[in-house]
Coordinates of C-alpha atoms and ligand atoms in Angstrom, one line a residue:
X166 CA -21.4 5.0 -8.4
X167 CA -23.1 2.9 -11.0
X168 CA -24.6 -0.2 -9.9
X169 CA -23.9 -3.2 -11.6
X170 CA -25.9 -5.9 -10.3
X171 CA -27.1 -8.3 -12.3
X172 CA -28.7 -11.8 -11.0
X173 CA -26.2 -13.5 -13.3
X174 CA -23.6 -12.1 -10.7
X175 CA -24.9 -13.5 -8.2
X176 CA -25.6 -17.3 -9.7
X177 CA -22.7 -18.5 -7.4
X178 CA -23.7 -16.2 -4.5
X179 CA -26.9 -17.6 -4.0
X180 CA -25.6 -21.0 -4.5
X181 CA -23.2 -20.6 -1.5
X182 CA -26.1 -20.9 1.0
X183 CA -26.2 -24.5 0.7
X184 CA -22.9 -24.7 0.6
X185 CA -22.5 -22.8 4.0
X186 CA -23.9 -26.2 5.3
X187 CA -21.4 -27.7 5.1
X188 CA -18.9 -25.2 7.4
X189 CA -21.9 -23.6 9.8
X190 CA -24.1 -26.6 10.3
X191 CA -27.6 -27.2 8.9
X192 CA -29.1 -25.3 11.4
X193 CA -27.6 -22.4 10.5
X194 CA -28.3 -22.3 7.3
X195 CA -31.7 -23.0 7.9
X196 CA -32.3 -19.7 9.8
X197 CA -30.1 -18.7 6.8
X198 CA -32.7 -19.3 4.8
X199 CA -35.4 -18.0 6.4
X200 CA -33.3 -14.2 7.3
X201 CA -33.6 -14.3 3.4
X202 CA -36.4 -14.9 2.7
X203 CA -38.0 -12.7 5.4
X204 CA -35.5 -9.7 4.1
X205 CA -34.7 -10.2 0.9
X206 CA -31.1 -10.4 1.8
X207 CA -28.7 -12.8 -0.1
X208 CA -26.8 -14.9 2.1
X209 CA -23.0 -15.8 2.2
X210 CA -21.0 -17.7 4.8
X211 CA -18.3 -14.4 4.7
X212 CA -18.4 -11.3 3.1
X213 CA -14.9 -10.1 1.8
X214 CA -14.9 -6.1 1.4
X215 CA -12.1 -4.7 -0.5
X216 CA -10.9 -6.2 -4.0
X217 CA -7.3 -4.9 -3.6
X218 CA -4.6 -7.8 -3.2
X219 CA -5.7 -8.5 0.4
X220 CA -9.4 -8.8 -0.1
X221 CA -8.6 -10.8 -3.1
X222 CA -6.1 -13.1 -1.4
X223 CA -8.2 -13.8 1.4
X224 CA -10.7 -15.1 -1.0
X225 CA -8.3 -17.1 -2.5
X226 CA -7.1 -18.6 0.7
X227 CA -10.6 -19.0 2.2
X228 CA -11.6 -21.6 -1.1
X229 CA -8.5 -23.5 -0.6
X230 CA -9.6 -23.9 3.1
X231 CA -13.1 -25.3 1.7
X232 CA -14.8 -21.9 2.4
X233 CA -16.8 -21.9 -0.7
X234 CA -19.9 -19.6 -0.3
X235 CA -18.3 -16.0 0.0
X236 CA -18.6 -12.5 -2.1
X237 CA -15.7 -10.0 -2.4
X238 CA -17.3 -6.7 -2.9
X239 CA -15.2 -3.7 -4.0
X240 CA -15.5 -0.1 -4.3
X241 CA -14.3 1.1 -7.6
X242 CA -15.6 -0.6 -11.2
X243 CA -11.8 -2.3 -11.1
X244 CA -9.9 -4.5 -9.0
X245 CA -6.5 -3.9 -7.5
X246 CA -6.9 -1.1 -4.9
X247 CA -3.5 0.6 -5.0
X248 CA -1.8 -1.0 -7.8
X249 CA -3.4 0.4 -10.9
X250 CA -1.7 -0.3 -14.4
X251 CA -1.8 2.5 -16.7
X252 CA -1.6 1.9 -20.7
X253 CA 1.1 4.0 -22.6
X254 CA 0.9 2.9 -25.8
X255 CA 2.6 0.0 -28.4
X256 CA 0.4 -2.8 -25.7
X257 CA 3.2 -1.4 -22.7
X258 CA 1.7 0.0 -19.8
X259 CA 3.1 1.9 -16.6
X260 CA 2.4 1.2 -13.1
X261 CA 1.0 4.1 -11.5
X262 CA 0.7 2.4 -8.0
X263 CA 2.5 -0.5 -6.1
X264 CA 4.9 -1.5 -8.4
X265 CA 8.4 -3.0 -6.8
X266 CA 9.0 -6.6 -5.1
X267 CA 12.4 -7.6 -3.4
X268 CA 13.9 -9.7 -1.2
X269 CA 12.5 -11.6 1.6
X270 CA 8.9 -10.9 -0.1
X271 CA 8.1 -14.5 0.6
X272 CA 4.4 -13.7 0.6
X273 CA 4.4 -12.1 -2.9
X274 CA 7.1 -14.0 -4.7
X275 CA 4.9 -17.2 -3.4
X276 CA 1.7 -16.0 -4.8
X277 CA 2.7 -15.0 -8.4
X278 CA 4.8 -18.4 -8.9
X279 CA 1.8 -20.4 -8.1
X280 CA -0.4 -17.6 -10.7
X281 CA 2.7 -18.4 -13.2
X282 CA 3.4 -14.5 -13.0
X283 CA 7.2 -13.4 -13.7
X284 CA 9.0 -10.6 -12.6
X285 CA 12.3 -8.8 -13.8
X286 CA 14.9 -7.1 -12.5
X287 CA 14.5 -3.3 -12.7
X288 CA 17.2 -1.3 -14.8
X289 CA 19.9 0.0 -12.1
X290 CA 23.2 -0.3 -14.4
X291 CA 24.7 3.4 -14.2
X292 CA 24.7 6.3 -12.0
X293 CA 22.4 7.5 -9.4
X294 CA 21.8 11.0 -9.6
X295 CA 21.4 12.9 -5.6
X296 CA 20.0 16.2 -4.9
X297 CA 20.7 16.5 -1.3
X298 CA 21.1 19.7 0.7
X299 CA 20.9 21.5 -2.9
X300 CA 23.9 19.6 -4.1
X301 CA 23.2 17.2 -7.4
X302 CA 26.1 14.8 -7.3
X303 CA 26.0 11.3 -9.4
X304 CA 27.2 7.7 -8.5
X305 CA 26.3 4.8 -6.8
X306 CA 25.9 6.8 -3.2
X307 CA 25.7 10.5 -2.7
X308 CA 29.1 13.0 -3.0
X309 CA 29.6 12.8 1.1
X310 CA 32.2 13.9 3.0
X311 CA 34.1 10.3 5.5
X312 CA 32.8 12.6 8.5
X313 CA 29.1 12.9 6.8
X314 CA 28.8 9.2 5.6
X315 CA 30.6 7.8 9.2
X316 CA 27.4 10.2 11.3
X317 CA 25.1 8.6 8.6
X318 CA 26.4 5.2 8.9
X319 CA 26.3 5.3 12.7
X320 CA 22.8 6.6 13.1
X321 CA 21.4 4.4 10.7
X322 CA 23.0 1.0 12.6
X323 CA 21.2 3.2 16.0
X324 CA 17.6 3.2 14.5
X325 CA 18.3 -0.3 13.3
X326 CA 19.7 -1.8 16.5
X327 CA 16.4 0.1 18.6
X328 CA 13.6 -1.3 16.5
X329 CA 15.6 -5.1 17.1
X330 CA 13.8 -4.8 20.3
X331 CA 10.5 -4.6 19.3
X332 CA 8.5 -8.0 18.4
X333 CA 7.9 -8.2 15.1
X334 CA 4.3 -6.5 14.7
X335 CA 3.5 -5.9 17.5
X336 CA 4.8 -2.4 18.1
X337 CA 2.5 -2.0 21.6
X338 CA 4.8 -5.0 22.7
X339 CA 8.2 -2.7 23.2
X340 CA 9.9 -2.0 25.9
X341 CA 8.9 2.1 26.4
X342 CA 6.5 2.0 23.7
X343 CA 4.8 4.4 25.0
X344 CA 7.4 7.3 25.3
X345 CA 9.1 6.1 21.7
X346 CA 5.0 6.8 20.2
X347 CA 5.2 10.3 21.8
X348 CA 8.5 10.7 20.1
X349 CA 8.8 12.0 16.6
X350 CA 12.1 10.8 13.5
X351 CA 12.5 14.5 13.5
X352 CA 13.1 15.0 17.3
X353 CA 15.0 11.5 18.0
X354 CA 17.5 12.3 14.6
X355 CA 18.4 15.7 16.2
X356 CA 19.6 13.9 19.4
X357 CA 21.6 11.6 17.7
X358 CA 22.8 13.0 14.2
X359 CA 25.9 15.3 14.4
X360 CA 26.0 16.3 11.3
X361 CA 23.1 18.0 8.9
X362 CA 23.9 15.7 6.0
X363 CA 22.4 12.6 8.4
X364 CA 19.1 14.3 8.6
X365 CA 18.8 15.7 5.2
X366 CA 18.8 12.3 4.2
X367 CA 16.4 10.6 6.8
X368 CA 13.8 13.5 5.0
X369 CA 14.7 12.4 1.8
X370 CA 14.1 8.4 3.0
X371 CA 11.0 10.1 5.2
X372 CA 9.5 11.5 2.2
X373 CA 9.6 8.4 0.1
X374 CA 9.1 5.4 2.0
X375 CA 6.0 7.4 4.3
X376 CA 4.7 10.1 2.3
X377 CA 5.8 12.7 5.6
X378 CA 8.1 14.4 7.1
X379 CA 10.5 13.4 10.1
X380 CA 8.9 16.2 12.8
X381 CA 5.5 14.7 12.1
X382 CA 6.4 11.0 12.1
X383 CA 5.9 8.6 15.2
X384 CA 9.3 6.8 16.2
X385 CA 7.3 4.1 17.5
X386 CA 6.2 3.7 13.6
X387 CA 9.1 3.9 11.9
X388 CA 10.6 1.6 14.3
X389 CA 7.7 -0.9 13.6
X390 CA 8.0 -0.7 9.6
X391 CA 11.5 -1.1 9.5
X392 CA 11.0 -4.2 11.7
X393 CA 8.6 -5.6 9.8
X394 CA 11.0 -4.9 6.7
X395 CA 13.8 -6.9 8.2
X396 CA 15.6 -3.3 8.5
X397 CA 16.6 -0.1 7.4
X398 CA 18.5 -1.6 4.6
X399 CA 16.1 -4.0 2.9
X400 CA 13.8 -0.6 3.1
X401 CA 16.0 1.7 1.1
X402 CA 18.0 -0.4 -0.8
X403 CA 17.0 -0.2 -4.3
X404 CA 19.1 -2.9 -6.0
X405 CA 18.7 -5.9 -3.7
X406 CA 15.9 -3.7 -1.6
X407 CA 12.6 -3.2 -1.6
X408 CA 12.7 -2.1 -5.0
X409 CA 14.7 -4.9 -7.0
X410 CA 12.3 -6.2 -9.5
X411 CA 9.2 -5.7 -11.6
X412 CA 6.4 -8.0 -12.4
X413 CA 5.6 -8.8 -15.3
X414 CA 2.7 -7.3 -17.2
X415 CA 2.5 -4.8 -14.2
X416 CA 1.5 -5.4 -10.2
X417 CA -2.4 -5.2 -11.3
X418 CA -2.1 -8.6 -13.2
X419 CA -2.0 -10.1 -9.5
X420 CA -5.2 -9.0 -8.6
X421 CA -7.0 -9.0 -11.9
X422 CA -5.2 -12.8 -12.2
X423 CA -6.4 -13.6 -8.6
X424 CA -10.0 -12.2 -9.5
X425 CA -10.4 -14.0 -12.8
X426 CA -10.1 -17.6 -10.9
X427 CA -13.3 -16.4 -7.9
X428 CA -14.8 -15.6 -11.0
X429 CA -18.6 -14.3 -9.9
X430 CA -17.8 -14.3 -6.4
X431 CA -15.8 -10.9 -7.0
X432 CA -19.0 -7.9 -7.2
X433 CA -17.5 -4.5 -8.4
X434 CA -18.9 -1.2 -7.8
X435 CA -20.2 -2.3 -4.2
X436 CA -19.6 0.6 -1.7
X437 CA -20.4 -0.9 1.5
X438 CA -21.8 1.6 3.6
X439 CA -22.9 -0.2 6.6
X440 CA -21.7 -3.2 8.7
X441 CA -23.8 -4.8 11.0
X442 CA -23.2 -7.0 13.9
X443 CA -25.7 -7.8 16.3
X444 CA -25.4 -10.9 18.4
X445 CA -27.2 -13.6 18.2
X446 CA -28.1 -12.4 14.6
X447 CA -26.8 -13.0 10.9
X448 CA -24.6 -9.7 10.4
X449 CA -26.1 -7.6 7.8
X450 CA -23.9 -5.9 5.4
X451 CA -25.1 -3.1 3.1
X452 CA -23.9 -1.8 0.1
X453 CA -25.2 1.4 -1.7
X454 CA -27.1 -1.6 -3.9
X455 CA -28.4 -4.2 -1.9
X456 CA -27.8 -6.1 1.2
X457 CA -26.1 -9.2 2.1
X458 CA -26.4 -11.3 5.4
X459 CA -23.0 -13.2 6.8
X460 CA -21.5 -15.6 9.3
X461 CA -18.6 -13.4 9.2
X462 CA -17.0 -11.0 7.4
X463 CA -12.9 -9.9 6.4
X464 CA -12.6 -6.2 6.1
X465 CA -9.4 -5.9 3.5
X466 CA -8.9 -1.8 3.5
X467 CA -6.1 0.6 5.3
X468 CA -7.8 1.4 8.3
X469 CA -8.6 5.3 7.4
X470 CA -10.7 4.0 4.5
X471 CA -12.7 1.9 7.5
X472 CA -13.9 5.8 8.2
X473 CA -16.4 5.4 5.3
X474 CA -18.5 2.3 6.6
X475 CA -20.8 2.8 9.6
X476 CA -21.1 0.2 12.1
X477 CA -23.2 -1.0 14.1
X478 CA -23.1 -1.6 17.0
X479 CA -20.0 0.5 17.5
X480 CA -16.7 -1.1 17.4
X481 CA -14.1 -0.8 20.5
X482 CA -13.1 2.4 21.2
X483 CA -9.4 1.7 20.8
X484 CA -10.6 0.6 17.1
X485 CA -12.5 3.9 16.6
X486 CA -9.7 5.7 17.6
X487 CA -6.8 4.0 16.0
X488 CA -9.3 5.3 12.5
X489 CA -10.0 8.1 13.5
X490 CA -6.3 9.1 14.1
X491 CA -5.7 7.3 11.1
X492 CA -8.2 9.2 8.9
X493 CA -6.8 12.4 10.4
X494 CA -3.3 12.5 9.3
X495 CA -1.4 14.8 7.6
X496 CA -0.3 13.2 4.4
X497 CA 1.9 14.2 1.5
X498 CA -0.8 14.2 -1.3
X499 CA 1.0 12.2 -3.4
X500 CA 1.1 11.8 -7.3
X501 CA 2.9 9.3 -9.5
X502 CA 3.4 10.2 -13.1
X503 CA 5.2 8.8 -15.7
X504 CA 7.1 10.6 -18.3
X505 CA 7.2 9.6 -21.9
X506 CA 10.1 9.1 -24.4
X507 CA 11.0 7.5 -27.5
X508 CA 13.8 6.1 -26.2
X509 CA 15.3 5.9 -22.9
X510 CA 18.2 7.8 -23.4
X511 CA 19.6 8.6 -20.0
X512 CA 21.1 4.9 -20.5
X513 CA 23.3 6.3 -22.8
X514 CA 25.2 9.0 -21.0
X515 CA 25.9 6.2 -17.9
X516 CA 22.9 6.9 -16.1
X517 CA 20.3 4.8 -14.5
X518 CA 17.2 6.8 -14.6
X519 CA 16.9 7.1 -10.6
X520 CA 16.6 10.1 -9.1
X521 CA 16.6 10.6 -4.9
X522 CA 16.0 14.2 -3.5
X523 CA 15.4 15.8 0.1
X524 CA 13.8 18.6 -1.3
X525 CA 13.3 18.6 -4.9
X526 CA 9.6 19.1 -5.7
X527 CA 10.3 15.3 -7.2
X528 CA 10.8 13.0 -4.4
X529 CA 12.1 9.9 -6.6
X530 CA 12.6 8.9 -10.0
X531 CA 12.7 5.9 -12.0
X532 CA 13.8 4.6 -14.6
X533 CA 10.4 2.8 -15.7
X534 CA 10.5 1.9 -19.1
X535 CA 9.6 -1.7 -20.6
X536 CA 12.2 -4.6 -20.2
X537 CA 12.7 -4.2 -23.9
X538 CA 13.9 -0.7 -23.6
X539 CA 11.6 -0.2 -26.9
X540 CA 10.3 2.8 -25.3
X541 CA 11.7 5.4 -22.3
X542 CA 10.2 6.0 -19.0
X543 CA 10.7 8.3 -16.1
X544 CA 8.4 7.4 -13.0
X545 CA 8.1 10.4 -10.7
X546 CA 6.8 10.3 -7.0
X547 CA 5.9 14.0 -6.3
X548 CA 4.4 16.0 -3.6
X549 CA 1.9 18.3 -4.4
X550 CA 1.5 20.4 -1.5
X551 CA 5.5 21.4 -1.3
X552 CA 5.2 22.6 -4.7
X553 CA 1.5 24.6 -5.1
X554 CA 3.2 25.8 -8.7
X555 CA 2.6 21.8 -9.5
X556 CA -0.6 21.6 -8.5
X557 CA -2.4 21.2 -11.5
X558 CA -2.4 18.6 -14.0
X559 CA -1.0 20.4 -16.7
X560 CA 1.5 22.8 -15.0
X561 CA 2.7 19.3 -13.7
X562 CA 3.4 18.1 -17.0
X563 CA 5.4 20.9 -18.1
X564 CA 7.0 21.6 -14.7
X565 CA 7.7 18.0 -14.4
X566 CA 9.9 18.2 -17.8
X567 CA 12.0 21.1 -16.2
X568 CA 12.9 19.3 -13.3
X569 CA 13.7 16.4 -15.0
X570 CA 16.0 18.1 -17.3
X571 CA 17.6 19.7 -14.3
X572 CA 19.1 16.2 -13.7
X573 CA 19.2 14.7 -17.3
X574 CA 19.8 17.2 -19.7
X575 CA 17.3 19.0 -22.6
X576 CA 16.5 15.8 -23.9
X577 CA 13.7 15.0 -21.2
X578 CA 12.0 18.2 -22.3
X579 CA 11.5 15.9 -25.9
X580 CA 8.4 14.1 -23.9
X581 CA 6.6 11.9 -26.1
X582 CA 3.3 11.7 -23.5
X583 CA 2.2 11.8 -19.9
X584 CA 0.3 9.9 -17.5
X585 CA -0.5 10.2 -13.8
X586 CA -2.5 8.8 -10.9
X587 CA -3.4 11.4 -8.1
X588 CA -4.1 9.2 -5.4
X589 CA -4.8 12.2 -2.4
X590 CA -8.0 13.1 -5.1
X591 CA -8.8 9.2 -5.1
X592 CA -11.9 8.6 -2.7
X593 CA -11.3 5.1 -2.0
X594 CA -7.5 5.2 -0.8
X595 CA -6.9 7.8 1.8
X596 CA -4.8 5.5 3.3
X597 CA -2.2 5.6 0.5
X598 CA 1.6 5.3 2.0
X599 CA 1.0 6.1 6.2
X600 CA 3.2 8.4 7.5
X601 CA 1.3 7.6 11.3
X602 CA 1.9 10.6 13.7
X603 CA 2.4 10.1 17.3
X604 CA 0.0 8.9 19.6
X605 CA -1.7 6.9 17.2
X606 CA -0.1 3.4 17.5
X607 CA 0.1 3.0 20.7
X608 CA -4.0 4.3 21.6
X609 CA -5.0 1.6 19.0
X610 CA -2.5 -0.4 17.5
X611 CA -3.1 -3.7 19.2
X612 CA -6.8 -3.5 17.3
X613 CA -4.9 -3.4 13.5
X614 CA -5.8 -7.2 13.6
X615 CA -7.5 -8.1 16.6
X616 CA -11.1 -9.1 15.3
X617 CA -13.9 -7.7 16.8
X618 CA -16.9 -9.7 17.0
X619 CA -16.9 -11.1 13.7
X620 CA -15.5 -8.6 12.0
X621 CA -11.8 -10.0 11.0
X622 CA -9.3 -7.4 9.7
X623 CA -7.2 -7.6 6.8
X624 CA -5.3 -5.0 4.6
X625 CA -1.5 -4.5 4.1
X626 CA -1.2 -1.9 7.1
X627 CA -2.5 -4.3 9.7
X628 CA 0.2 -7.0 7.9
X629 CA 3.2 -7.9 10.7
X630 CA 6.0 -8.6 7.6
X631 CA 6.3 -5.8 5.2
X632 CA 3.6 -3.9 6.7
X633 CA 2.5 -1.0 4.5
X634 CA 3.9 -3.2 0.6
X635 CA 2.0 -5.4 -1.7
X636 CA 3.9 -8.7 0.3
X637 CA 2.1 -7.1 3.7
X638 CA -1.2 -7.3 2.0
X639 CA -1.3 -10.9 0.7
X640 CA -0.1 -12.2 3.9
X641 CA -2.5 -10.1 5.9
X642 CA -5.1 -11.7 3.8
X643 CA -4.5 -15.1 3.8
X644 CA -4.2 -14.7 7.6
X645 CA -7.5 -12.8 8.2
X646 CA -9.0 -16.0 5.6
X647 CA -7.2 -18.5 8.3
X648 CA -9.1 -16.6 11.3
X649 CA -12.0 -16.7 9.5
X650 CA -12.1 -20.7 8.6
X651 CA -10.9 -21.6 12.3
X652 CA -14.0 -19.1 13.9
X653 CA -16.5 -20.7 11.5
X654 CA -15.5 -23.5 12.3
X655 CA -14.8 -23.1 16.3
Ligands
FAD729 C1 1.9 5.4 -5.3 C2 2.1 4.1 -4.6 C3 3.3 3.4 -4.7 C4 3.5 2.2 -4.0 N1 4.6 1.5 -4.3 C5 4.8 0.3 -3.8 C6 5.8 -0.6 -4.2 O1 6.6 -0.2 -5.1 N2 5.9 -1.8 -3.6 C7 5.0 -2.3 -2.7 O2 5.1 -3.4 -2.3 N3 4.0 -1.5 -2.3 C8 3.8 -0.3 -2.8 N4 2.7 0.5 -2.5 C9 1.8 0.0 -1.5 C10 0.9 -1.1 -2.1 O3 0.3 -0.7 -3.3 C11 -0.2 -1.4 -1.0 O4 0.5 -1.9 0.2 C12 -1.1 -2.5 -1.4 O5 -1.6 -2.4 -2.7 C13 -2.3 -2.5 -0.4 O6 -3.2 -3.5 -0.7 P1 -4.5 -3.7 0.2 O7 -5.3 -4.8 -0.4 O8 -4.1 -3.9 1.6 O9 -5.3 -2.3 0.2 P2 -5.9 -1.6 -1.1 O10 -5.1 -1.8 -2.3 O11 -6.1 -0.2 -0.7 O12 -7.4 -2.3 -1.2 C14 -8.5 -1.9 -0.5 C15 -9.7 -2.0 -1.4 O13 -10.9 -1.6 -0.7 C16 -11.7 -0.9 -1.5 N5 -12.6 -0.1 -0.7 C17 -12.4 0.9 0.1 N6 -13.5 1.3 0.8 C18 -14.5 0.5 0.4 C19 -15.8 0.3 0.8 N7 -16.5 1.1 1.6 N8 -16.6 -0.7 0.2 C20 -16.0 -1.6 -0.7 N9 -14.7 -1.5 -1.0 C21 -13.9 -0.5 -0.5 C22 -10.8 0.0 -2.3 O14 -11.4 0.4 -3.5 C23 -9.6 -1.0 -2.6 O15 -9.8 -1.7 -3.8 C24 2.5 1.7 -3.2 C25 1.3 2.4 -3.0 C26 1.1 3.6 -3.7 C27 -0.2 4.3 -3.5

């Protein structure tokens, strides 16, 4: 990792230990100033880690609170964490990352109104295509049988109606939490599903909404996503779900937008390694290029990327093992790509461009091209490890063409181009989509956001509303930036 520190960088940093004085007391900032001095350290009243959309948003929240003297320091040379646009040519580019907001994304849809940042509603006029149970069948639902969509139907309103109980984020909270985190999809489907459409389907929505498969997945999870969703529905639903619209200019314009206006306060190619937080000292924080000293600090990552940074002392143990458990989990490695094409032709034989498959070596696709249409594009979520004869970059390319044929004719063999975004080989996102096996929730759950010391937790997975989408991560920052003001204060 290249270091980019420059003392230009750090003009405002430096300048933020007078204006700590103002929130921590002159005191304070007098030791402030002498820790410096004595270690060289630069201090900040709070030290943001992670520059995706949570980090950023909690620096964003923290200045309108008045919090002025703060760094967010971030991984990778780039802002955005797991959104990530991707040009493809004539100034369009492809999301390769978090792309899709929807309804009841009240955190989201807030945010880019006040950064004057539009959105559009994605292209769903035509048929679905379905490969379920090795059937391809086209339309707005899948070719089902009364008996197969009644079981569906019934099972679906069951899963819904069970995570009602729970309080919303707070999975630990439920009635028989305990037994339902020991419980897996696969097991409780089996119990309850009388037919094997009903399950073929909850491995299709398993697959694409977790990155895992029902036999591995925690109940208790599921239970606490959907909840925090508002429902299976609002989950699934494409048109009017979770995946309505589009933002304009791509879902990296947030961050990059929200990181242009804390200007030098946002540090890039800062690994922090170490965290610590000894009482009745400043916290140190070290990167792999200096170190800073804190009043506080907001850790804005999924919690298995928290298995990178050492702390010190240790934190609680339900903490350590809600990331190590976390860390450990068996996900889909999981690779978006987007195919090229002149045009998107699909459109023209009545079809939308979607694509929804329980066992194709393509989980989803999407119809992805520009608003203008002035170009075609076919978005592909696709799991490497079910299809080893994929797992290379190029055999993907070319293997990704036949399958797309398979369900829209010869002309998607007529690719123009090809880009993807491996995010399994990505160091700084393990945490990707969670598909959270059982056991884990419940032996650390209740420390997603509970701070310890004065460490505050942030980070779209600890989020209680959409936990686990871009709408989870903002709010989960601007409350971990709220925590943060009232402690300093306090
Ligand atoms: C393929 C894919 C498709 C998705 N589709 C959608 C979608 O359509 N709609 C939706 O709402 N959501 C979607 N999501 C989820 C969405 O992208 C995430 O919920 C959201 O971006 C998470 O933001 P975050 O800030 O919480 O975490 P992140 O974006 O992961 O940000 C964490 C940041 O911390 C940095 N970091 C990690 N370790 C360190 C360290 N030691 N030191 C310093 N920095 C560090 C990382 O580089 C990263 O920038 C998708 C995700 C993926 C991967």
């Amino acid at each position: 990792m290249t270091n980019r520190f420059t003392r230009r960088r750090f003009v405002r940093v430096t300048g933020g230990v007078a204006a700590a004085a103002s929130i921590a007391g002159p005191g304070l900032v007098r030791a402030a100033a002498a820790d410096e001095a004595a270690s060289g350290a630069r201090h900040v009243n709070v030290i943001i880690i992670g520059g995706g959309l949570s980090g950023l948003m909690a620096g964003r929240e923290l200045q309108k609170l008045g919090v002025d003297s703060f760094v967010v320091l971030e991984a990778r040379e780039r802002v955005g964490g797991r959104t990530l646009n991707m040009p493809i040519g004539g100034g369009h580019i492809v999301e390769v990352g978090g792309e899709w907001i929807g309804p009841g994304q009240n955190a989201i849809a807030a945010l880019i109104a006040e950064l004057r940042i539009g959105a559009f509603d994605h292209y769903y006029d035509g048929d679905t295509t379905y490969d379920i149970e090795g059937v391809i069948s086209r339309g707005l639902l899948p070719d089902v049988s009364l008996s197969e969509a009644v079981d569906f139907g019934k099972v679906a309103w069951q899963l819904d109606r069970l995570s009602k109980k729970m309080p919303v984020g707070e999975p630990w909270r439920m009635p028989d939490a305990a037994a339902l985190d020991r419980e897996t999809l696969g097991n409780w489907l089996r119990e309850h599903a009388a037919t094997s459409f009903t399950p073929s389907v909850f491995r299709l929505i398993s697959r694409a909404v977790w990155s895992g498969y029902p036999e591995r997945i925690s109940l208790l999870w599921v239970l606490h996503y959907l909840r925090s969703a508002g429902g299976l529905l609002p989950v699934i639903l494409n048109d009017g779900g979770a995946q309505d619209q589009r933002i304009e200019g791509g879902s990296q314009v947030i961050s990059q937008r929200m990181a242009s206006d804390l200007g030098d306060r946002v540090l890039l190619g800062r690994p922090v390694l170490r965290i610590e937080d000894q009482a009745s000292k400043r916290m140190r924080v070290v990167t792999s290029a200096e170190t800073f000293t804190a009043d506080r600090v907001i850790v804005a990552m999924a919690p298995a990327d928290t298995a990178g940074i050492a702390f010190a002392p240790n934190l609680p143990k339900p903490r350590q093992d809600l990331v190590s458990g976390w860390a450990r989990l068996p996900r889909l490695p999981l690779v978006k790509a987007a195919m090229l094409y002149e045009r998107p032709f699909w459109r023209a034989d009545g079809l939308n461009g979607a694509m929804q498959s329980d066992r194709s070596p393509i989980q989803l696709v999407f119809d992805n091209s520009p608003e203008d249409a002035s170009m075609g594009v076919l978005s592909c979520f696709l799991s490497v490890v079910e299809c080893p004869h994929l797992a290379d970059r190029k055999l993907r390319e070319e293997g990704l063409k036949e399958e797309l044929a398979r369900y829209f004719g010869p002309k998607a063999l007529d690719a123009t181009g090809y880009v993807e975004k491996d995010w399994a080989a990505d160091p700084w996102s393990t945490g990707c989509i969670t598909p959270l096996t059982p056991g884990v929730l419940t032996a650390g759950g209740e420390h997603l956001r509970r701070p310890s010391g004065r460490i505050f937790w942030a980070g779209t997975e600890s989020a209680k509303r959409w936990c686990g989408y871009m709408d989870g991560a903002i709010s989960a920052g601007a409350r971990a930036a709220g925590e943060v003001h009232a402690s300093l204060k306090g």
